[in-house]
Amino acid sequence: MGYRDGVKTQLSDVMEHLTPYTPGEQPKDGAKVVKLNTNENPYPPSPRVLEAIKAAANASLRLYPHPDAGPLRAAAAQHFGVTEEQVFWGNGSDEVLAFAFLALFQKSQPLLFPDITYSFYPVYAKLFGIPVQQVPLAADFSIDLSQYAQDAGGVVFANPNAPTSLSAPAEAIEAFASQRPATPVVVDEAYMGFGAASALPLVEKYPNVLVVRTLSKSHSLAGLRVGMALGHPRLIDALQRVKHSFNSYAVDRLAIAGAMAALADSEYYDHISQQIVATRDKTTQALRALGFIVLDSSANFVFAKPAGISAKELFEALRARGILVRYFDKPRIDEYLRITMGTAEEMQGFVDAVGAIVSSGG
Amino acid sequence: MGYRDGVKTQLSDVMEHLTPYTPGEQPKDGAKVVKLNTNENPYPPSPRVLEAIKAAANASLRLYPHPDAGPLRAAAAQHFGVTEEQVFWGNGSDEVLAFAFLALFQKSQPLLFPDITYSFYPVYAKLFGIPVQQVPLAADFSIDLSQYAQDAGGVVFANPNAPTSLSAPAEAIEAFASQRPATPVVVDEAYMGFGAASALPLVEKYPNVLVVRTLSKSHSLAGLRVGMALGHPRLIDALQRVKHSFNSYAVDRLAIAGAMAALADSEYYDHISQQIVATRDKTTQALRALGFIVLDSSANFVFAKPAGISAKELFEALRARGILVRYFDKPRIDEYLRITMGTAEEMQGFVDAVGAIVSSGG
């Protein structure tokens, strides 16, 4: 580079107050690790999804995709039993959440979310200048919505929550949403599909509820980038307007084709979800047998406090054996590990490794 | 929908001052129209791109993509002769531009751009609350950078410009960038590859120049959503930090695979670009022979003022014959049509249709 020294180019004032998100570690493709650190699905996407993508890899890629994901929007409406005007698609649920933050949450009142939850929420808030008030989880790590009674520009939480894996009862969410109709309530269901009750039925009754979903986890498509929101047409219209002020063609033609095939193959996805739930329950029992505290997971991961070894030590000992899990060096949760469910075989290997590490004293 | 009447859910204050972008009309796939309205490439992507995508449609889609597009970033650095730290990839150049607006342009000083240019610039500015000052094009529709001397938080223009098709000389851009090193200068090269001189050599010398590119037009991949920025590592780092505050995994695995194959097949793309340039020059001559004013295009479209019929009437008469072009109902350009270059055959059909319409008096 041949730059000369000189005047520094000015950047936006926005740059002064960013704290970017830190994605989980991504080893190179083909690296020999057991990857239990970013909550991906251990099973491949449906073969029909791969076929649909291959069929869509044709000359039509020269053309823009439908700006509102066209046929995928219609397919989702049918799949979820709503109208197209209640459906929004984006480039992964991270983008959908970003649009929701921009479109729904005010700058004049604080946004409420749990102190322990998806760590992207405070990042969006900083980017967009939205004031936040974090509400502590209860001592058992559950979300107690009675603690969200103050004036607010909006509420967002993950259900099931991450990294705790716990889900909130649908009745509690409904009671909360019905009590404050003026406040947008965003329920981030990234980890839906593994046993938790969805807030989806609420979007038909409460015009303030927005449910955000992704195909990354339940549909094994983290690499394709497709996420969605379901809600009242007025909320969806707000998302659409923000999207058309940012990036009109967010969902590409291959993602549209793949996502449509994914929604259509419930049989395959129900099957792999059941496998993951079975593996989760078996892993939970095995860790509890080692004396670990393991929360009751409704997600495709477990949140566990080791016994006889610190979380950080276990994290590092597993890493040395080529097993990646997630450790958060944060108050309240730094004694826990978040462990993504791999295949039954991978989790047997994980449990064996944990047993060996613990019995050798680290 | 079973919504009861009641309190309206509050939306963000951002919603009050949006004017979303209006994408060009997208007929349904398979509709029998000649589509010369959204500046897509008439030729399919390279067969190697389609093969690379099919090969990437595999089990690894269950995994997140590399958050910074990994191997694609390295491939672009090699292709353009820069370092990886000078390369940023996003979900189409629209997203790259959105990140650039957020990361580079201040709210305390106006952003300067031409009064006639890509209509997404004022849309981003409204979304992010960036004040703007539009600078009129010269009477011949060229960008006169001597008119951009005032204090500014940034400058953005398209080169070649749209919808005018005219390009600015590289020397003029260099002189301008060197005169105001503190000001970010974003050169949107969406239509590069059809004869204009790129500002790419400037990013090695001037730390305030950001060049934005897309594979949508020159590489026939509008349906895949891949765009990029090239610039000083400090500007690129700012884009990265904003991206990681918005959507970490913007470029999906199929897009990474397809874009890498596209960069590698210069032979194919040089060939189709030459065809488009030849068709453009022939179309220009034919329209001029009908008495039309046609600007000297450096892009994959022409900007033409009809003779013997108004632009709007010709637009509608073409539409009635199944030929879509773009008409802008805006001061200064409402006597012109923007016509995307189709294949040689399509443009012969277009010229014939125009001739028939004009000779029949509309």
Short mmCIF file of N, CA and C in Angstrom, two decimals, chain A residues 1-3 7-15 18 20-21 23 26 29 38 40-44 50 53-54 57-59 61-65 86 91 94-95 98 102-107 120 123-124 127-128 181-182 184 203-204 207-208 217 220-225 232-234 238 241-242 244-250 252-254, chain B residues 1-3 7-15 18 20-21 23 26 29 38 40-44 50 53-54 57-59 61-65 86 91 94-95 98 102-107 120 123-124 127 181-182 184 203-204 207-208 217 220-225 232-234 238 241-242 244-250 252-254:
data_model
loop_
_atom_site.label_atom_id
_atom_site.label_comp_id
_atom_site.label_asym_id
_atom_site.label_seq_id
_atom_site.Cartn_x
_atom_site.Cartn_y
_atom_site.Cartn_z
N MET A 1 0.84 -1.20 0.00
CA MET A 1 0.00 0.00 0.00
C MET A 1 0.87 1.25 0.00
N GLY A 2 0.48 2.19 -0.82
CA GLY A 2 1.34 3.35 -0.97
C GLY A 2 0.79 4.63 -0.36
N TYR A 3 0.03 4.48 0.73
CA TYR A 3 -0.58 5.67 1.32
C TYR A 3 0.48 6.59 1.90
N VAL A 7 -3.68 13.93 6.58
CA VAL A 7 -4.93 14.19 7.28
C VAL A 7 -5.73 12.89 7.39
N LYS A 8 -6.30 12.63 8.56
CA LYS A 8 -7.15 11.45 8.69
C LYS A 8 -8.53 11.72 8.12
N THR A 9 -9.05 10.77 7.37
CA THR A 9 -10.40 10.90 6.84
C THR A 9 -11.40 10.80 7.99
N GLN A 10 -12.35 11.71 7.99
CA GLN A 10 -13.37 11.71 9.04
C GLN A 10 -14.31 10.52 8.85
N LEU A 11 -14.70 9.94 9.98
CA LEU A 11 -15.71 8.88 9.93
C LEU A 11 -16.99 9.40 10.57
N SER A 12 -18.04 8.62 10.43
CA SER A 12 -19.32 8.99 11.02
C SER A 12 -19.24 9.04 12.54
N ASP A 13 -20.05 9.91 13.15
CA ASP A 13 -20.13 9.97 14.61
C ASP A 13 -20.64 8.64 15.17
N VAL A 14 -21.37 7.88 14.37
CA VAL A 14 -21.86 6.57 14.80
C VAL A 14 -20.71 5.67 15.25
N MET A 15 -19.56 5.83 14.62
CA MET A 15 -18.42 4.94 14.91
C MET A 15 -17.92 5.08 16.34
N LEU A 18 -19.89 2.32 18.96
CA LEU A 18 -20.21 0.95 18.56
C LEU A 18 -19.50 -0.05 19.46
N PRO A 20 -19.21 -3.79 18.45
CA PRO A 20 -19.69 -4.84 17.53
C PRO A 20 -19.86 -6.20 18.21
N TYR A 21 -20.75 -6.97 17.64
CA TYR A 21 -21.00 -8.35 18.07
C TYR A 21 -19.77 -9.20 17.78
N PRO A 23 -18.96 -12.89 16.79
CA PRO A 23 -19.51 -14.20 16.42
C PRO A 23 -18.72 -15.32 17.09
N GLN A 26 -15.33 -19.66 14.22
CA GLN A 26 -15.63 -20.48 13.04
C GLN A 26 -14.34 -21.11 12.54
N ASP A 29 -13.44 -24.66 7.16
CA ASP A 29 -14.16 -25.83 6.68
C ASP A 29 -13.17 -26.99 6.58
N THR A 38 -21.74 -22.85 18.18
CA THR A 38 -22.53 -21.77 17.58
C THR A 38 -23.96 -22.19 17.27
N GLU A 40 -25.39 -24.49 15.69
CA GLU A 40 -25.83 -24.98 14.40
C GLU A 40 -26.46 -26.36 14.56
N ASN A 41 -27.24 -26.74 13.57
CA ASN A 41 -27.88 -28.05 13.56
C ASN A 41 -26.84 -29.08 13.09
N PRO A 42 -26.72 -30.23 13.77
CA PRO A 42 -25.69 -31.20 13.36
C PRO A 42 -26.07 -31.98 12.11
N TYR A 43 -27.33 -31.91 11.71
CA TYR A 43 -27.76 -32.69 10.55
C TYR A 43 -27.81 -31.80 9.31
N PRO A 44 -27.60 -32.39 8.15
CA PRO A 44 -27.61 -31.57 6.93
C PRO A 44 -29.02 -31.08 6.61
N LEU A 50 -31.40 -29.06 -0.97
CA LEU A 50 -30.20 -29.01 -1.82
C LEU A 50 -30.58 -29.14 -3.29
N ILE A 53 -32.00 -25.83 -4.53
CA ILE A 53 -30.96 -24.83 -4.76
C ILE A 53 -30.23 -25.11 -6.07
N LYS A 54 -29.91 -26.39 -6.29
CA LYS A 54 -29.22 -26.74 -7.54
C LYS A 54 -30.08 -26.38 -8.76
N ALA A 57 -29.90 -22.74 -9.49
CA ALA A 57 -28.60 -22.23 -9.97
C ALA A 57 -28.62 -22.26 -11.49
N ASN A 58 -29.33 -21.32 -12.07
CA ASN A 58 -29.51 -21.29 -13.53
C ASN A 58 -29.40 -19.85 -14.04
N ALA A 59 -29.72 -19.69 -15.31
CA ALA A 59 -29.52 -18.38 -15.94
C ALA A 59 -30.32 -17.26 -15.27
N LEU A 61 -30.29 -16.31 -12.42
CA LEU A 61 -29.50 -15.56 -11.43
C LEU A 61 -29.06 -14.19 -11.96
N ARG A 62 -29.14 -14.00 -13.26
CA ARG A 62 -28.81 -12.68 -13.81
C ARG A 62 -29.86 -11.64 -13.42
N LEU A 63 -31.02 -12.09 -13.00
CA LEU A 63 -32.13 -11.18 -12.67
C LEU A 63 -32.23 -10.95 -11.17
N TYR A 64 -32.64 -9.75 -10.78
CA TYR A 64 -32.89 -9.48 -9.36
C TYR A 64 -33.92 -10.46 -8.82
N PRO A 65 -33.82 -10.78 -7.54
CA PRO A 65 -34.89 -11.57 -6.93
C PRO A 65 -36.10 -10.68 -6.69
N GLN A 86 -48.69 -10.46 6.71
CA GLN A 86 -48.20 -10.71 8.07
C GLN A 86 -46.80 -11.34 8.06
N ASN A 91 -32.38 -11.38 5.36
CA ASN A 91 -31.10 -12.08 5.22
C ASN A 91 -30.65 -12.61 6.59
N ASP A 94 -30.81 -12.17 12.13
CA ASP A 94 -30.05 -11.01 12.61
C ASP A 94 -30.46 -9.76 11.84
N GLU A 95 -30.59 -9.87 10.52
CA GLU A 95 -31.01 -8.71 9.75
C GLU A 95 -32.45 -8.34 10.08
N ALA A 98 -32.39 -6.45 13.20
CA ALA A 98 -31.87 -5.09 12.97
C ALA A 98 -32.97 -4.19 12.42
N LEU A 102 -34.81 -0.86 14.20
CA LEU A 102 -34.93 0.43 13.52
C LEU A 102 -36.39 0.86 13.37
N ALA A 103 -37.25 -0.09 13.04
CA ALA A 103 -38.63 0.25 12.67
C ALA A 103 -39.53 0.43 13.89
N LEU A 104 -39.26 -0.30 14.97
CA LEU A 104 -40.24 -0.38 16.05
C LEU A 104 -39.83 0.34 17.33
N PHE A 105 -38.54 0.41 17.63
CA PHE A 105 -38.14 0.86 18.97
C PHE A 105 -37.79 2.34 18.97
N GLN A 106 -38.36 3.05 19.91
CA GLN A 106 -38.19 4.49 19.97
C GLN A 106 -36.89 4.89 20.67
N LYS A 107 -36.50 6.13 20.40
CA LYS A 107 -35.31 6.66 21.06
C LYS A 107 -35.66 7.42 22.33
N PHE A 120 -26.51 -9.75 20.79
CA PHE A 120 -26.62 -8.79 19.69
C PHE A 120 -27.60 -7.66 20.04
N VAL A 123 -25.99 -4.50 20.98
CA VAL A 123 -25.18 -4.03 19.85
C VAL A 123 -26.06 -3.22 18.89
N TYR A 124 -27.23 -3.77 18.53
CA TYR A 124 -28.17 -3.00 17.68
C TYR A 124 -28.51 -1.67 18.34
N LEU A 127 -25.86 0.86 17.96
CA LEU A 127 -25.76 1.33 16.57
C LEU A 127 -26.84 2.36 16.26
N PHE A 128 -28.05 2.10 16.74
CA PHE A 128 -29.17 2.97 16.36
C PHE A 128 -29.49 4.03 17.42
N PRO A 181 -50.65 -2.83 25.02
CA PRO A 181 -50.86 -2.90 23.57
C PRO A 181 -50.09 -1.85 22.78
N ALA A 182 -49.67 -0.76 23.43
CA ALA A 182 -48.95 0.28 22.69
C ALA A 182 -47.48 -0.06 22.50
N PRO A 184 -44.35 -2.34 21.33
CA PRO A 184 -43.96 -3.48 20.49
C PRO A 184 -43.22 -4.53 21.34
N VAL A 203 -49.75 -13.52 17.33
CA VAL A 203 -49.71 -12.46 16.32
C VAL A 203 -51.07 -12.27 15.66
N GLU A 204 -51.94 -13.25 15.77
CA GLU A 204 -53.29 -13.10 15.22
C GLU A 204 -54.19 -12.28 16.13
N PRO A 207 -51.82 -6.90 18.06
CA PRO A 207 -51.10 -6.18 17.00
C PRO A 207 -49.74 -5.65 17.42
N ASN A 208 -49.34 -5.88 18.66
CA ASN A 208 -48.03 -5.42 19.13
C ASN A 208 -46.99 -6.53 19.20
N LYS A 217 -31.25 -22.62 12.51
CA LYS A 217 -31.10 -23.71 13.47
C LYS A 217 -32.03 -24.87 13.15
N SER A 220 -31.41 -26.24 9.63
CA SER A 220 -30.04 -26.57 9.19
C SER A 220 -29.54 -25.67 8.07
N LEU A 221 -29.91 -24.41 8.11
CA LEU A 221 -29.55 -23.54 6.99
C LEU A 221 -28.84 -22.26 7.43
N ALA A 222 -27.97 -22.38 8.44
CA ALA A 222 -27.21 -21.20 8.89
C ALA A 222 -26.39 -20.61 7.75
N GLY A 223 -25.96 -21.46 6.83
CA GLY A 223 -25.12 -21.00 5.72
C GLY A 223 -25.89 -20.33 4.60
N LEU A 224 -27.23 -20.36 4.66
CA LEU A 224 -28.05 -19.80 3.57
C LEU A 224 -28.57 -18.41 3.88
N ARG A 225 -28.67 -18.04 5.15
CA ARG A 225 -29.11 -16.71 5.59
C ARG A 225 -30.57 -16.42 5.23
N HIS A 232 -48.56 -8.34 12.95
CA HIS A 232 -49.63 -7.52 12.39
C HIS A 232 -49.14 -6.82 11.12
N PRO A 233 -50.00 -6.71 10.10
CA PRO A 233 -49.58 -6.06 8.85
C PRO A 233 -48.95 -4.68 9.07
N ARG A 234 -49.36 -3.99 10.13
CA ARG A 234 -48.78 -2.65 10.36
C ARG A 234 -47.32 -2.76 10.78
N ALA A 238 -44.00 -1.71 8.47
CA ALA A 238 -42.89 -0.88 8.98
C ALA A 238 -41.55 -1.54 8.65
N ARG A 241 -40.83 -1.07 4.96
CA ARG A 241 -40.42 0.29 4.60
C ARG A 241 -38.97 0.54 5.01
N VAL A 242 -38.58 0.02 6.17
CA VAL A 242 -37.17 0.17 6.57
C VAL A 242 -36.27 -0.62 5.62
N HIS A 244 -36.77 -1.33 2.53
CA HIS A 244 -36.68 -0.62 1.25
C HIS A 244 -35.99 0.73 1.39
N SER A 245 -35.53 1.04 2.59
CA SER A 245 -34.66 2.20 2.79
C SER A 245 -33.23 1.76 3.06
N PHE A 246 -32.99 0.45 2.98
CA PHE A 246 -31.67 -0.09 3.35
C PHE A 246 -31.12 -1.02 2.27
N ASN A 247 -31.89 -2.01 1.90
CA ASN A 247 -31.43 -3.02 0.93
C ASN A 247 -32.66 -3.76 0.42
N SER A 248 -33.14 -3.34 -0.75
CA SER A 248 -34.43 -3.85 -1.22
C SER A 248 -34.41 -5.35 -1.51
N TYR A 249 -33.25 -5.84 -1.97
CA TYR A 249 -33.21 -7.24 -2.42
C TYR A 249 -32.41 -8.08 -1.44
N ALA A 250 -32.90 -8.21 -0.22
CA ALA A 250 -32.08 -8.82 0.83
C ALA A 250 -31.99 -10.34 0.71
N ASP A 252 -31.73 -13.61 -1.56
CA ASP A 252 -31.36 -13.92 -2.93
C ASP A 252 -32.19 -15.07 -3.50
N ARG A 253 -32.05 -15.30 -4.80
CA ARG A 253 -32.87 -16.31 -5.48
C ARG A 253 -32.63 -17.73 -4.97
N LEU A 254 -31.39 -18.04 -4.62
CA LEU A 254 -31.10 -19.38 -4.12
C LEU A 254 -31.69 -19.56 -2.72
N MET B 1 -57.78 -12.68 9.99
CA MET B 1 -57.11 -12.05 11.12
C MET B 1 -58.13 -11.63 12.17
N GLY B 2 -57.81 -11.88 13.41
CA GLY B 2 -58.78 -11.65 14.47
C GLY B 2 -58.45 -10.48 15.37
N TYR B 3 -57.76 -9.47 14.82
CA TYR B 3 -57.36 -8.35 15.67
C TYR B 3 -58.58 -7.57 16.15
N VAL B 7 -55.75 0.24 21.03
CA VAL B 7 -54.60 1.14 21.05
C VAL B 7 -53.65 0.77 19.92
N LYS B 8 -53.14 1.78 19.23
CA LYS B 8 -52.16 1.52 18.18
C LYS B 8 -50.79 1.29 18.79
N THR B 9 -50.10 0.28 18.30
CA THR B 9 -48.73 0.02 18.75
C THR B 9 -47.82 1.14 18.25
N GLN B 10 -47.00 1.65 19.15
CA GLN B 10 -46.07 2.71 18.77
C GLN B 10 -44.97 2.16 17.86
N LEU B 11 -44.60 2.96 16.87
CA LEU B 11 -43.47 2.60 16.02
C LEU B 11 -42.31 3.54 16.32
N SER B 12 -41.17 3.22 15.75
CA SER B 12 -40.00 4.07 15.93
C SER B 12 -40.21 5.44 15.31
N ASP B 13 -39.56 6.45 15.89
CA ASP B 13 -39.61 7.79 15.31
C ASP B 13 -38.98 7.81 13.92
N VAL B 14 -38.11 6.86 13.65
CA VAL B 14 -37.48 6.75 12.32
C VAL B 14 -38.54 6.63 11.22
N MET B 15 -39.66 5.98 11.56
CA MET B 15 -40.68 5.72 10.55
C MET B 15 -41.31 7.00 10.00
N LEU B 18 -39.22 8.43 6.55
CA LEU B 18 -38.71 7.53 5.51
C LEU B 18 -39.37 7.83 4.18
N PRO B 20 -39.09 5.28 1.24
CA PRO B 20 -38.41 4.08 0.73
C PRO B 20 -38.13 4.13 -0.77
N TYR B 21 -37.11 3.39 -1.15
CA TYR B 21 -36.72 3.23 -2.56
C TYR B 21 -37.81 2.45 -3.29
N PRO B 23 -38.07 -0.09 -6.21
CA PRO B 23 -37.34 -0.91 -7.19
C PRO B 23 -38.04 -0.88 -8.54
N GLN B 26 -40.61 -5.72 -11.47
CA GLN B 26 -40.12 -7.09 -11.67
C GLN B 26 -41.28 -7.97 -12.11
N ASP B 29 -41.30 -14.42 -12.99
CA ASP B 29 -40.41 -15.25 -13.80
C ASP B 29 -41.24 -15.97 -14.87
N THR B 38 -34.21 -2.75 -15.55
CA THR B 38 -33.52 -2.73 -14.26
C THR B 38 -32.01 -3.00 -14.41
N GLU B 40 -30.19 -5.20 -15.65
CA GLU B 40 -29.59 -6.52 -15.49
C GLU B 40 -28.80 -6.88 -16.75
N ASN B 41 -27.89 -7.83 -16.61
CA ASN B 41 -27.10 -8.32 -17.73
C ASN B 41 -27.96 -9.30 -18.53
N PRO B 42 -27.98 -9.19 -19.87
CA PRO B 42 -28.85 -10.10 -20.63
C PRO B 42 -28.30 -11.51 -20.76
N TYR B 43 -27.03 -11.68 -20.42
CA TYR B 43 -26.41 -13.00 -20.57
C TYR B 43 -26.37 -13.73 -19.24
N PRO B 44 -26.39 -15.06 -19.27
CA PRO B 44 -26.39 -15.80 -18.01
C PRO B 44 -25.03 -15.68 -17.31
N LEU B 50 -22.32 -21.33 -11.99
CA LEU B 50 -23.44 -22.22 -11.68
C LEU B 50 -22.94 -23.54 -11.13
N ILE B 53 -21.84 -23.07 -7.50
CA ILE B 53 -22.98 -22.98 -6.58
C ILE B 53 -23.55 -24.37 -6.33
N LYS B 54 -23.71 -25.14 -7.40
CA LYS B 54 -24.25 -26.50 -7.22
C LYS B 54 -23.35 -27.32 -6.31
N ALA B 57 -23.92 -26.47 -2.73
CA ALA B 57 -25.23 -26.84 -2.18
C ALA B 57 -25.10 -28.21 -1.53
N ASN B 58 -24.45 -28.23 -0.38
CA ASN B 58 -24.17 -29.50 0.30
C ASN B 58 -24.43 -29.36 1.80
N ALA B 59 -24.03 -30.40 2.53
CA ALA B 59 -24.34 -30.44 3.97
C ALA B 59 -23.75 -29.26 4.74
N LEU B 61 -24.11 -26.30 4.36
CA LEU B 61 -25.07 -25.19 4.52
C LEU B 61 -25.63 -25.14 5.94
N ARG B 62 -25.47 -26.22 6.71
CA ARG B 62 -25.93 -26.19 8.09
C ARG B 62 -25.06 -25.26 8.94
N LEU B 63 -23.87 -24.93 8.45
CA LEU B 63 -22.91 -24.11 9.20
C LEU B 63 -22.96 -22.66 8.75
N TYR B 64 -22.75 -21.74 9.70
CA TYR B 64 -22.65 -20.33 9.33
C TYR B 64 -21.54 -20.13 8.31
N PRO B 65 -21.70 -19.14 7.46
CA PRO B 65 -20.60 -18.79 6.56
C PRO B 65 -19.52 -18.07 7.35
N GLN B 86 -8.17 -4.35 2.70
CA GLN B 86 -8.73 -3.30 1.84
C GLN B 86 -10.03 -3.75 1.16
N ASN B 91 -24.06 -8.02 1.17
CA ASN B 91 -25.23 -8.60 0.51
C ASN B 91 -25.72 -7.66 -0.61
N ASP B 94 -26.07 -2.50 -2.61
CA ASP B 94 -27.00 -1.67 -1.83
C ASP B 94 -26.69 -1.77 -0.34
N GLU B 95 -26.44 -2.99 0.13
CA GLU B 95 -26.10 -3.13 1.55
C GLU B 95 -24.75 -2.49 1.85
N ALA B 98 -25.29 1.09 2.18
CA ALA B 98 -25.96 1.40 3.46
C ALA B 98 -24.94 1.43 4.59
N LEU B 102 -23.69 4.68 6.96
CA LEU B 102 -23.67 4.64 8.42
C LEU B 102 -22.27 4.88 8.98
N ALA B 103 -21.28 4.28 8.33
CA ALA B 103 -19.93 4.28 8.90
C ALA B 103 -19.15 5.55 8.60
N LEU B 104 -19.43 6.16 7.45
CA LEU B 104 -18.54 7.23 6.99
C LEU B 104 -19.13 8.64 7.04
N PHE B 105 -20.45 8.76 6.88
CA PHE B 105 -21.00 10.10 6.67
C PHE B 105 -21.54 10.70 7.97
N GLN B 106 -21.13 11.91 8.24
CA GLN B 106 -21.49 12.57 9.49
C GLN B 106 -22.87 13.20 9.45
N LYS B 107 -23.40 13.43 10.64
CA LYS B 107 -24.70 14.10 10.74
C LYS B 107 -24.54 15.61 10.90
N PHE B 120 -31.31 5.76 -4.55
CA PHE B 120 -31.23 5.20 -3.20
C PHE B 120 -30.43 6.12 -2.26
N VAL B 123 -32.50 8.10 0.03
CA VAL B 123 -33.26 7.18 0.89
C VAL B 123 -32.42 6.78 2.10
N TYR B 124 -31.17 6.36 1.87
CA TYR B 124 -30.28 6.05 2.98
C TYR B 124 -30.16 7.25 3.92
N LEU B 127 -33.06 7.65 6.15
CA LEU B 127 -33.11 6.60 7.17
C LEU B 127 -32.14 6.89 8.31
N PRO B 181 -8.65 15.54 1.68
CA PRO B 181 -8.32 14.24 2.28
C PRO B 181 -9.15 13.89 3.50
N ALA B 182 -9.76 14.87 4.16
CA ALA B 182 -10.54 14.55 5.36
C ALA B 182 -11.94 14.06 5.01
N PRO B 184 -14.64 11.64 3.26
CA PRO B 184 -14.82 10.36 2.56
C PRO B 184 -15.48 10.58 1.20
N VAL B 203 -7.57 4.01 -4.62
CA VAL B 203 -7.67 3.54 -3.23
C VAL B 203 -6.29 3.19 -2.67
N GLU B 204 -5.33 3.00 -3.52
CA GLU B 204 -3.96 2.73 -3.04
C GLU B 204 -3.25 4.01 -2.63
N PRO B 207 -6.43 7.73 1.16
CA PRO B 207 -7.14 6.99 2.21
C PRO B 207 -8.59 7.42 2.40
N ASN B 208 -9.05 8.39 1.63
CA ASN B 208 -10.44 8.85 1.74
C ASN B 208 -11.34 8.30 0.64
N LYS B 217 -24.35 -6.53 -12.12
CA LYS B 217 -24.44 -6.14 -13.52
C LYS B 217 -23.35 -6.81 -14.34
N SER B 220 -23.50 -10.64 -14.10
CA SER B 220 -24.78 -11.33 -14.32
C SER B 220 -25.30 -12.02 -13.07
N LEU B 221 -25.09 -11.41 -11.90
CA LEU B 221 -25.46 -12.08 -10.66
C LEU B 221 -26.37 -11.22 -9.77
N ALA B 222 -27.30 -10.49 -10.38
CA ALA B 222 -28.22 -9.68 -9.58
C ALA B 222 -29.02 -10.54 -8.62
N GLY B 223 -29.27 -11.80 -9.01
CA GLY B 223 -30.06 -12.69 -8.18
C GLY B 223 -29.30 -13.31 -7.02
N LEU B 224 -27.98 -13.10 -6.96
CA LEU B 224 -27.16 -13.74 -5.92
C LEU B 224 -26.83 -12.81 -4.77
N ARG B 225 -26.87 -11.50 -5.00
CA ARG B 225 -26.64 -10.49 -3.96
C ARG B 225 -25.21 -10.51 -3.44
N HIS B 232 -9.05 2.13 1.86
CA HIS B 232 -8.05 2.12 2.93
C HIS B 232 -8.53 1.21 4.07
N PRO B 233 -7.60 0.47 4.69
CA PRO B 233 -7.99 -0.43 5.77
C PRO B 233 -8.81 0.26 6.87
N ARG B 234 -8.58 1.55 7.07
CA ARG B 234 -9.33 2.25 8.12
C ARG B 234 -10.82 2.39 7.72
N ALA B 238 -14.05 0.35 9.40
CA ALA B 238 -15.29 1.01 9.83
C ALA B 238 -16.51 0.26 9.28
N ARG B 241 -16.97 -2.93 11.27
CA ARG B 241 -17.53 -2.73 12.61
C ARG B 241 -19.03 -2.43 12.55
N VAL B 242 -19.43 -1.67 11.54
CA VAL B 242 -20.87 -1.42 11.39
C VAL B 242 -21.59 -2.72 11.02
N HIS B 244 -20.77 -5.73 11.77
CA HIS B 244 -20.85 -6.59 12.96
C HIS B 244 -21.71 -5.97 14.05
N SER B 245 -22.30 -4.82 13.76
CA SER B 245 -23.32 -4.26 14.65
C SER B 245 -24.70 -4.39 14.02
N PHE B 246 -24.76 -5.05 12.87
CA PHE B 246 -26.03 -5.10 12.13
C PHE B 246 -26.37 -6.53 11.71
N ASN B 247 -25.45 -7.19 11.04
CA ASN B 247 -25.70 -8.54 10.54
C ASN B 247 -24.36 -9.16 10.19
N SER B 248 -23.84 -9.97 11.11
CA SER B 248 -22.47 -10.45 10.95
C SER B 248 -22.27 -11.34 9.74
N TYR B 249 -23.32 -12.12 9.41
CA TYR B 249 -23.14 -13.12 8.35
C TYR B 249 -23.92 -12.70 7.10
N ALA B 250 -23.50 -11.59 6.49
CA ALA B 250 -24.32 -11.02 5.42
C ALA B 250 -24.21 -11.79 4.11
N ASP B 252 -23.88 -15.24 2.15
CA ASP B 252 -24.10 -16.65 2.44
C ASP B 252 -23.09 -17.55 1.71
N ARG B 253 -23.09 -18.82 2.06
CA ARG B 253 -22.10 -19.76 1.52
C ARG B 253 -22.20 -19.93 0.01
N LEU B 254 -23.42 -19.90 -0.53
CA LEU B 254 -23.58 -20.06 -1.97
C LEU B 254 -23.08 -18.82 -2.70
#
